Amino acid sequence: MKSLLFSRFLLLLPWVLIVIIVLDIDSSRAPLPARVPSGGGAGRGEPRSSAARPPPQRRPEAALPTIYAITPTYSRPVQKAELTRLANTFRQVARLHWILVEDAAARSELVTRFVAGAGLPCTHLHVPTPRRYKRPGLPRATEQRNAGLAWLRQRHQHLPPPQPGVLFFADDDNTYSLELFQEMRTTRKVSVWPVGLVGGRRYERPVVENGKVVGWYTGWRADRPFAIDMAGFAVSLQVILSHPKAVFKRRGSQPGMQESDFLKQITTVEELEPKANNCTKVLVWHTRTEKVNLANEPKYHLDTVTIEV
Ligand code: UGA
Ligand code: MN
């Protein structure tokens, strides 16, 4: 009887040992924290808890020029949706400072709340477009872009150089690839690239020969000195600071000419730096959001709650 029990014990022993070893391996793996991929937008926004792993190597990011994105925006049913899409993109870009300029007499509650929760460095400005300029056929967002430029110049005038930075005009309804920001980050003076879905064509682009811009592929007003959309160029902060009078002008300006009127104050076509593989890749799209159908919206508030949309 005793020997039977003993032989059973011997038979089971290796199996028990295997189970113990497997359980031990499993439990030693479990407590390892999930690794957050480094780079990209990680590390911005709220500081991470100090109990986490030691600070990652920040030096490469610290050396990056800041990208300042000036976004004019105005109140309409789709505004919060547009800003949400934009913030979701910008949040993934390292060292991006968002200058959001409301076309309004005062900061709105909606945008103020939005900025507070956006999770990226933001400056929230406002300036109303004078009523006489709020007409179809007239250029939009002139005053707002100028307010952004004035803020940028004021912020930097007392700081010692070098202040590596790049300025980009980011309308709130366009679509921006993350690669675009890598391209514009190396702007030395003024850089340019193609823009998709604009000018009545699938895309417009600067024509490049031997690394220099020599003309424009466009289907609309080819006589423009810089036949490029607002989304098609970036300017270094140094150029903005060394041309303190360069602004967007209302006087004499026609739709589609704002870009040319601004660019000719700060650069020449020969000087432009082609990006996006010699201007052969579309990394930004001039998308436009359809006007929403609110035909069934009640005249008076009917719901039992009030919701910000
Ligand atoms: C095109 C260009 O892409 C714009 O850069 C240019 O400002 C505009 O034409 C123009 O006509 O001036 P488009 O799509 O027609 O763009 O213009 P929107 O996207 O309606 O407006 C451009 C920016 O100005 C947007 O960020 C928009 O939110 C803002 N905006 C528009 C205002 O701040 N106030 C307005 O009354 C209208
Ligand atoms: Mn637009």
Coordinates of C-alpha atoms and ligand atoms in Angstrom, one line a residue:
M1 CA 0.0 0.0 0.0
K2 CA 2.7 2.4 1.0
S3 CA 4.8 1.7 -2.1
L4 CA 1.7 2.3 -4.3
L5 CA 1.2 5.7 -2.7
F6 CA 4.8 6.5 -3.2
S7 CA 4.8 5.5 -6.8
R8 CA 1.8 7.7 -7.4
F9 CA 3.5 10.6 -5.7
L10 CA 6.6 10.1 -7.9
L11 CA 4.4 10.0 -11.0
L12 CA 2.6 13.3 -10.1
L13 CA 5.7 15.2 -8.9
P14 CA 7.1 16.3 -12.3
W15 CA 3.7 17.6 -13.4
V16 CA 3.3 19.6 -10.2
L17 CA 6.7 21.1 -10.6
I18 CA 6.0 22.1 -14.2
V19 CA 2.7 23.9 -13.2
I20 CA 4.6 25.8 -10.4
I21 CA 7.3 26.9 -12.8
V22 CA 4.8 28.1 -15.5
L23 CA 2.7 30.1 -12.9
D24 CA 5.9 31.7 -11.6
I25 CA 7.0 32.9 -15.1
D26 CA 3.5 34.3 -15.7
S27 CA 3.3 36.3 -12.5
S28 CA 6.8 37.7 -13.0
R29 CA 5.7 39.1 -16.4
A30 CA 2.4 40.6 -15.3
P31 CA 3.5 43.6 -13.3
L32 CA 5.7 45.1 -16.1
P33 CA 4.1 48.4 -17.1
A34 CA 2.9 48.9 -20.6
R35 CA 5.5 50.8 -22.6
V36 CA 4.4 54.2 -24.0
P37 CA 5.9 54.7 -27.4
S38 CA 8.4 57.5 -27.3
G39 CA 8.6 60.5 -29.6
G40 CA 5.6 62.1 -31.3
G41 CA 3.4 64.1 -29.0
A42 CA 4.2 62.1 -25.9
G43 CA 5.4 64.1 -23.0
R44 CA 3.4 67.2 -23.7
G45 CA 0.2 68.3 -22.1
E46 CA -0.1 67.4 -18.4
P47 CA 3.2 66.3 -17.0
R48 CA 3.2 62.6 -16.4
S49 CA 3.4 61.1 -12.9
S50 CA 6.9 61.3 -11.5
A51 CA 6.6 57.7 -10.4
A52 CA 6.8 56.6 -14.0
R53 CA 10.1 55.7 -15.6
P54 CA 12.9 58.3 -15.6
P55 CA 12.4 61.2 -18.0
P56 CA 13.0 60.1 -21.6
Q57 CA 15.8 61.8 -23.6
R58 CA 14.2 65.1 -24.3
R59 CA 17.2 66.7 -26.0
P60 CA 16.2 65.8 -29.6
E61 CA 12.7 67.3 -29.1
A62 CA 14.1 70.4 -27.3
A63 CA 16.3 71.2 -30.3
L64 CA 13.2 71.1 -32.6
P65 CA 12.0 74.5 -33.9
T66 CA 8.5 75.3 -32.6
I67 CA 5.8 75.2 -35.1
Y68 CA 3.3 78.0 -34.6
A69 CA -0.1 77.3 -36.3
I70 CA -2.3 80.3 -36.7
T71 CA -6.0 79.2 -37.0
P72 CA -8.7 81.7 -37.7
T73 CA -12.1 80.4 -36.6
Y74 CA -15.7 81.6 -36.4
S75 CA -18.9 80.5 -34.7
R76 CA -21.1 78.1 -36.7
P77 CA -22.7 74.7 -36.2
V78 CA -19.6 72.7 -37.3
Q79 CA -17.1 74.8 -35.4
K80 CA -16.5 72.4 -32.5
A81 CA -16.3 69.4 -34.8
E82 CA -13.7 71.2 -37.0
L83 CA -11.6 72.2 -33.9
T84 CA -11.8 68.7 -32.5
R85 CA -10.4 67.2 -35.8
L86 CA -7.7 69.8 -35.8
A87 CA -6.7 69.3 -32.1
N88 CA -6.6 65.5 -32.7
T89 CA -4.0 66.2 -35.4
F90 CA -2.0 68.9 -33.6
R91 CA -1.8 66.9 -30.4
Q92 CA 0.4 64.3 -32.2
V93 CA 2.9 66.9 -33.4
A94 CA 5.8 67.6 -31.2
R95 CA 6.5 71.3 -30.2
L96 CA 3.4 72.7 -31.8
H97 CA 2.0 75.9 -30.4
W98 CA -1.6 76.6 -31.5
I99 CA -2.6 80.2 -32.0
L100 CA -6.4 80.1 -32.2
V101 CA -7.9 83.4 -33.3
E102 CA -11.7 83.8 -33.0
D103 CA -13.5 86.0 -35.4
A104 CA -15.6 87.6 -32.6
A105 CA -15.8 90.6 -30.4
A106 CA -15.0 88.5 -27.3
R107 CA -13.7 85.0 -26.6
S108 CA -16.6 82.6 -26.8
E109 CA -17.3 80.1 -24.0
L110 CA -17.3 77.2 -26.4
V111 CA -13.7 77.9 -27.7
T112 CA -12.5 78.9 -24.2
R113 CA -13.6 75.5 -22.8
F114 CA -12.3 73.7 -25.8
V115 CA -8.8 75.3 -25.5
A116 CA -8.7 74.4 -21.8
G117 CA -9.2 70.7 -22.7
A118 CA -7.3 70.6 -25.9
G119 CA -4.2 69.0 -24.4
L120 CA -1.6 71.1 -26.3
P121 CA 0.0 74.5 -25.9
C122 CA -2.6 77.1 -27.1
T123 CA -2.9 80.9 -27.3
H124 CA -6.5 82.0 -27.6
L125 CA -7.0 85.4 -29.2
H126 CA -10.0 87.2 -30.8
V127 CA -10.7 90.0 -33.1
P128 CA -13.9 90.6 -35.0
T129 CA -14.0 91.1 -38.8
P130 CA -15.6 94.5 -39.4
R131 CA -19.2 94.1 -40.7
R132 CA -18.4 95.7 -44.1
Y133 CA -15.9 92.9 -44.8
K134 CA -18.2 90.1 -44.0
R135 CA -19.5 89.7 -47.6
P136 CA -19.2 86.9 -50.1
G137 CA -16.4 87.5 -52.5
L138 CA -14.2 89.3 -50.0
P139 CA -11.1 87.6 -48.5
R140 CA -11.7 85.9 -45.1
A141 CA -9.8 85.9 -41.8
T142 CA -7.5 88.9 -42.7
E143 CA -7.8 90.5 -39.2
Q144 CA -7.5 87.2 -37.4
R145 CA -4.2 86.2 -39.2
N146 CA -2.8 89.6 -38.5
A147 CA -3.7 89.3 -34.8
G148 CA -1.8 86.0 -34.7
L149 CA 1.2 87.7 -36.4
A150 CA 1.1 90.6 -33.9
W151 CA 1.1 88.2 -31.0
L152 CA 4.0 86.2 -32.4
R153 CA 6.1 89.3 -33.0
Q154 CA 5.3 90.8 -29.6
R155 CA 6.1 87.5 -27.8
H156 CA 9.5 87.3 -29.5
Q157 CA 10.7 90.8 -29.7
H158 CA 12.2 90.8 -26.1
L159 CA 13.6 87.3 -26.3
P160 CA 17.3 86.8 -27.4
P161 CA 17.9 85.0 -30.6
P162 CA 18.1 82.3 -31.7
Q163 CA 14.5 81.4 -31.4
P164 CA 14.0 78.6 -33.9
G165 CA 10.4 78.6 -35.1
V166 CA 8.2 78.1 -38.1
L167 CA 4.8 79.8 -38.8
F168 CA 2.0 78.1 -40.7
F169 CA -1.5 79.3 -41.4
A170 CA -3.8 76.4 -40.6
D171 CA -7.5 77.0 -41.5
D172 CA -9.8 75.1 -39.3
D173 CA -11.5 73.0 -42.0
N174 CA -8.5 71.6 -43.9
T175 CA -7.0 68.2 -43.5
Y176 CA -3.4 67.9 -42.4
S177 CA -1.1 64.8 -42.6
L178 CA 1.4 64.4 -39.8
E179 CA 4.2 64.2 -42.4
L180 CA 3.5 67.8 -43.4
F181 CA 4.8 69.0 -40.0
Q182 CA 8.0 67.1 -40.4
E183 CA 8.5 68.7 -43.8
M184 CA 7.8 72.3 -42.7
R185 CA 9.9 72.0 -39.5
T186 CA 13.1 72.4 -41.6
T187 CA 11.9 75.7 -43.2
R188 CA 14.9 78.1 -43.4
K189 CA 13.0 81.1 -44.9
V190 CA 9.8 80.2 -46.8
S191 CA 8.9 76.7 -47.8
V192 CA 6.2 75.5 -50.2
W193 CA 4.4 72.3 -51.1
P194 CA 1.4 71.0 -53.0
V195 CA -2.2 71.4 -51.7
G196 CA -4.9 68.9 -52.6
L197 CA -8.5 69.6 -53.7
V198 CA -8.1 73.3 -54.5
G199 CA -8.2 75.7 -57.4
G200 CA -10.8 73.6 -59.2
R201 CA -8.3 70.7 -59.6
R202 CA -7.3 67.6 -57.7
Y203 CA -4.3 69.6 -56.5
E204 CA -2.2 72.7 -57.1
R205 CA 1.6 72.6 -56.8
P206 CA 4.7 74.6 -57.3
V207 CA 6.6 73.4 -60.3
V208 CA 10.2 72.6 -59.4
E209 CA 13.3 72.3 -61.6
N210 CA 16.7 71.6 -60.2
G211 CA 15.5 72.1 -56.7
K212 CA 14.0 75.6 -57.5
V213 CA 10.4 76.7 -57.9
V214 CA 10.0 77.9 -61.5
G215 CA 6.3 78.1 -61.9
W216 CA 2.9 76.9 -60.7
Y217 CA 0.6 74.0 -61.7
T218 CA -2.8 75.5 -61.2
G219 CA -6.2 75.7 -62.9
W220 CA -7.2 79.0 -61.4
R221 CA -5.8 82.5 -61.9
A222 CA -2.4 81.4 -63.1
D223 CA -1.4 85.0 -63.2
R224 CA -1.0 85.0 -59.4
P225 CA 2.6 85.8 -58.5
F226 CA 2.4 83.0 -55.9
A227 CA -0.3 80.7 -57.2
I228 CA -0.6 78.9 -53.9
D229 CA -3.3 78.4 -51.2
M230 CA -2.8 79.5 -47.6
A231 CA -2.2 75.9 -46.6
G232 CA 0.7 75.5 -49.1
F233 CA 3.5 77.4 -47.3
A234 CA 5.3 78.0 -44.1
V235 CA 7.6 80.9 -43.0
S236 CA 10.4 80.8 -40.5
L237 CA 10.0 82.9 -37.4
Q238 CA 13.2 84.8 -38.2
V239 CA 11.6 86.0 -41.5
I240 CA 8.4 87.1 -39.7
L241 CA 10.5 89.0 -37.1
S242 CA 12.8 90.6 -39.7
H243 CA 9.8 91.9 -41.8
P244 CA 7.8 93.5 -39.0
K245 CA 5.5 95.3 -41.4
A246 CA 4.5 92.2 -43.4
V247 CA 0.7 91.7 -42.8
F248 CA -2.4 90.7 -44.7
K249 CA -4.1 93.8 -46.2
R250 CA -7.7 94.6 -46.8
R251 CA -7.0 97.5 -49.2
G252 CA -7.0 96.4 -52.8
S253 CA -6.9 92.7 -52.0
Q254 CA -9.0 90.3 -54.0
P255 CA -10.0 86.7 -53.1
G256 CA -7.2 84.3 -53.9
M257 CA -4.6 87.1 -53.8
Q258 CA -4.1 87.2 -50.0
E259 CA -1.3 84.6 -50.2
S260 CA 0.5 86.4 -53.0
D261 CA 0.1 89.8 -51.4
F262 CA 1.6 88.5 -48.2
L263 CA 4.4 86.4 -49.7
K264 CA 5.7 89.1 -51.9
Q265 CA 6.4 91.2 -48.8
I266 CA 8.8 88.6 -47.4
T267 CA 10.3 86.6 -50.3
T268 CA 10.7 85.9 -54.0
V269 CA 9.7 82.9 -56.1
E270 CA 13.5 82.1 -56.6
E271 CA 14.0 81.9 -52.9
L272 CA 11.2 79.4 -52.1
E273 CA 12.2 76.1 -50.6
P274 CA 10.3 73.2 -52.1
K275 CA 9.2 70.5 -49.7
A276 CA 7.3 67.2 -50.0
N277 CA 9.7 65.5 -52.4
N278 CA 10.2 68.5 -54.7
C279 CA 6.5 69.3 -54.5
T280 CA 5.4 65.9 -55.8
K281 CA 3.4 64.8 -52.7
V282 CA 0.1 66.0 -51.4
L283 CA 0.3 66.2 -47.6
V284 CA -2.5 68.7 -47.0
W285 CA -6.0 68.9 -48.4
H286 CA -8.2 72.0 -48.8
T287 CA -11.3 70.1 -47.6
R288 CA -14.5 72.1 -47.0
T289 CA -17.2 71.0 -44.7
E290 CA -20.7 70.7 -46.0
K291 CA -23.2 73.1 -44.4
V292 CA -25.3 71.2 -41.9
N293 CA -28.9 70.6 -42.4
L294 CA -30.8 72.1 -39.4
A295 CA -34.2 72.1 -41.1
N296 CA -35.7 70.2 -38.3
E297 CA -34.2 72.2 -35.5
P298 CA -37.0 73.5 -33.3
K299 CA -37.4 77.3 -33.0
Y300 CA -37.5 77.2 -29.2
H301 CA -35.5 75.0 -26.9
L302 CA -37.5 71.7 -26.5
D303 CA -35.0 69.3 -25.0
T304 CA -34.9 68.8 -21.2
V305 CA -31.1 69.4 -21.2
T306 CA -28.9 72.0 -22.8
I307 CA -26.0 70.5 -24.8
E308 CA -23.0 72.1 -26.3
V309 CA -22.5 70.8 -29.9
Ligands
UGA1 C1 -9.8 79.8 -49.1 C2 -8.4 79.8 -48.5 O1 -8.0 78.4 -48.3 C3 -8.4 80.6 -47.2 O2 -7.1 80.5 -46.6 C4 -8.8 82.0 -47.5 O3 -8.8 82.7 -46.3 C5 -10.2 82.0 -48.1 O4 -10.2 81.2 -49.3 C6 -10.6 83.4 -48.5 O5 -11.4 83.5 -49.4 O6 -10.1 84.4 -47.9 P1 -12.1 78.8 -48.0 O7 -12.2 77.3 -47.7 O8 -12.9 79.4 -49.1 O9 -10.5 79.1 -48.1 O10 -12.3 79.7 -46.6 P2 -12.8 79.2 -45.2 O11 -12.2 77.9 -44.8 O12 -14.3 79.4 -45.1 O13 -12.1 80.3 -44.3 C7 -10.7 80.4 -44.1 C8 -10.5 80.5 -42.5 O14 -11.1 81.7 -42.0 C9 -11.1 79.3 -41.7 O15 -10.2 79.0 -40.7 C10 -12.3 80.0 -41.1 O16 -12.7 79.4 -39.9 C11 -12.0 81.4 -41.0 N1 -13.1 82.3 -41.1 C12 -14.0 82.2 -42.2 C13 -13.3 83.3 -40.2 O17 -12.5 83.4 -39.2 N2 -14.4 84.2 -40.4 C14 -15.2 84.1 -41.4 O18 -16.2 84.9 -41.4 C15 -15.0 83.1 -42.3
MN2 MN -11.5 76.3 -46.0

